[in-house]
Coordinates of C-alpha atoms in Angstrom, one line a residue:
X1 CA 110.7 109.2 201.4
X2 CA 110.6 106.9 204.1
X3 CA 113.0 104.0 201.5
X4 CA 114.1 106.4 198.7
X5 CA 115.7 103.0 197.7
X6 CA 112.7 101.7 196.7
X7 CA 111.4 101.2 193.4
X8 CA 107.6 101.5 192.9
X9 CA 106.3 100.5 189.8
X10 CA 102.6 101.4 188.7
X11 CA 100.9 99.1 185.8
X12 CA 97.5 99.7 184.2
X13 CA 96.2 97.6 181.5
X14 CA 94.8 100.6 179.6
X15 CA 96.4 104.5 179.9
X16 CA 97.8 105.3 182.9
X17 CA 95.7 106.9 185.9
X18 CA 92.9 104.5 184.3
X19 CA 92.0 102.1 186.4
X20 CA 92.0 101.9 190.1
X21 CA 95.1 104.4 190.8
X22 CA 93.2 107.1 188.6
X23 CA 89.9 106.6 189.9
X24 CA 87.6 109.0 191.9
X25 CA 84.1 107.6 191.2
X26 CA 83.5 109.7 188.8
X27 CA 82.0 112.8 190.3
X28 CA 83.3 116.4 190.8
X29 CA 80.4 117.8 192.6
X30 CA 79.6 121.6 194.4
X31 CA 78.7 121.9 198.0
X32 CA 75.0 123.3 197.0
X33 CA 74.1 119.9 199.1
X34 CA 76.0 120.9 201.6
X35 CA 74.3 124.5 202.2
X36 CA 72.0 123.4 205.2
X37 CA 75.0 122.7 206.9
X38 CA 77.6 125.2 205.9
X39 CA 74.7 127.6 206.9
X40 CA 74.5 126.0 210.4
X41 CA 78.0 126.7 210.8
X42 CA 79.0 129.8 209.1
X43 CA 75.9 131.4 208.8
X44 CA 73.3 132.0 205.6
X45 CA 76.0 135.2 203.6
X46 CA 79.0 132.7 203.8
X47 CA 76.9 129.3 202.7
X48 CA 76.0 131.1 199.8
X49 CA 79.5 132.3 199.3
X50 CA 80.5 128.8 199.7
X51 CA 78.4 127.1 197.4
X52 CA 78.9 129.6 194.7
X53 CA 82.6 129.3 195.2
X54 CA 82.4 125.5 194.7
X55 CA 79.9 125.5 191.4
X56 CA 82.3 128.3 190.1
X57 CA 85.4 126.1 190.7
X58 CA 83.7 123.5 188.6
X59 CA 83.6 125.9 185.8
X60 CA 87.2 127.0 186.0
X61 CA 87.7 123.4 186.0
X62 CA 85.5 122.3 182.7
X63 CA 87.3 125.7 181.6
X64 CA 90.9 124.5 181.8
X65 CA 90.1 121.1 180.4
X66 CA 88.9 123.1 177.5
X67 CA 91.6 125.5 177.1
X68 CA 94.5 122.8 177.3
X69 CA 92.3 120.2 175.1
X70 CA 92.3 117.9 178.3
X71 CA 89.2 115.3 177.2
X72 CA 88.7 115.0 180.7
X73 CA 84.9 113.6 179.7
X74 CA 83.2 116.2 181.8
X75 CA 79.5 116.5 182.0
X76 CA 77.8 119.5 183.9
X77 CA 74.0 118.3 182.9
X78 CA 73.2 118.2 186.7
X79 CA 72.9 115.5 189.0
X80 CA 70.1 113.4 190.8
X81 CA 69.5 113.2 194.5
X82 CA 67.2 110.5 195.4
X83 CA 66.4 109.0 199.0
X84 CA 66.3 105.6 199.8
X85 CA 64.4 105.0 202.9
X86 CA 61.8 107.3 204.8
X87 CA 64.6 109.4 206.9
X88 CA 66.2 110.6 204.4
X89 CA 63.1 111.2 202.4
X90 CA 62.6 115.7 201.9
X91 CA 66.4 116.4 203.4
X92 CA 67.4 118.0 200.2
X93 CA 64.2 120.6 200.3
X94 CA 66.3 122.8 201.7
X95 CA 68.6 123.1 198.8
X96 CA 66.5 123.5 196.5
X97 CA 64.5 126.4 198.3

């Protein structure tokens, strides 16, 4: 918009959105991590609400993929949370309780 004379022109060795234009690390995760502090601010009802919004919108989206035949490579087996020094160490037993 700002040189609608320019040409811009994208190229991926393999299919397009493939490398780094397409990537997002690989993760489409829920807020359930994010609980304590959605709680904090918005109080335990709408947390909840939150993260049960979030893991449903996951499903919608494995959903759709499946319903259009998208091989999006989608995996909902979970996820691992680890710490890596003493401070962080416990801040997920929230979460999980």
């Amino acid at each position: 918009q700002q040189a609608p004379k320019k040409h811009v022109v994208v190229i991926e060795k393999g299919l397009c959105g493939s490398g780094a234009s397409g990537a997002n690390g690989g993760c489409m995760l829920t807020w359930s991590t994010k609980f304590p502090t959605l709680k904090r601010l918005f109080g335990e009802a709408q947390a909840a609400w939150l993260v049960k919004e979030s893991e449903q919108a996951v499903l919608e989206i494995d959903a759709f993929c499946k319903q259009h035949h998208i091989d999006a490579q989608l995996s909902l087996k979970g996820v691992y949370y680890t710490a890596t020094n003493h401070v962080q160490a416990g801040s997920m037993q929230p979460v999980v309780d």
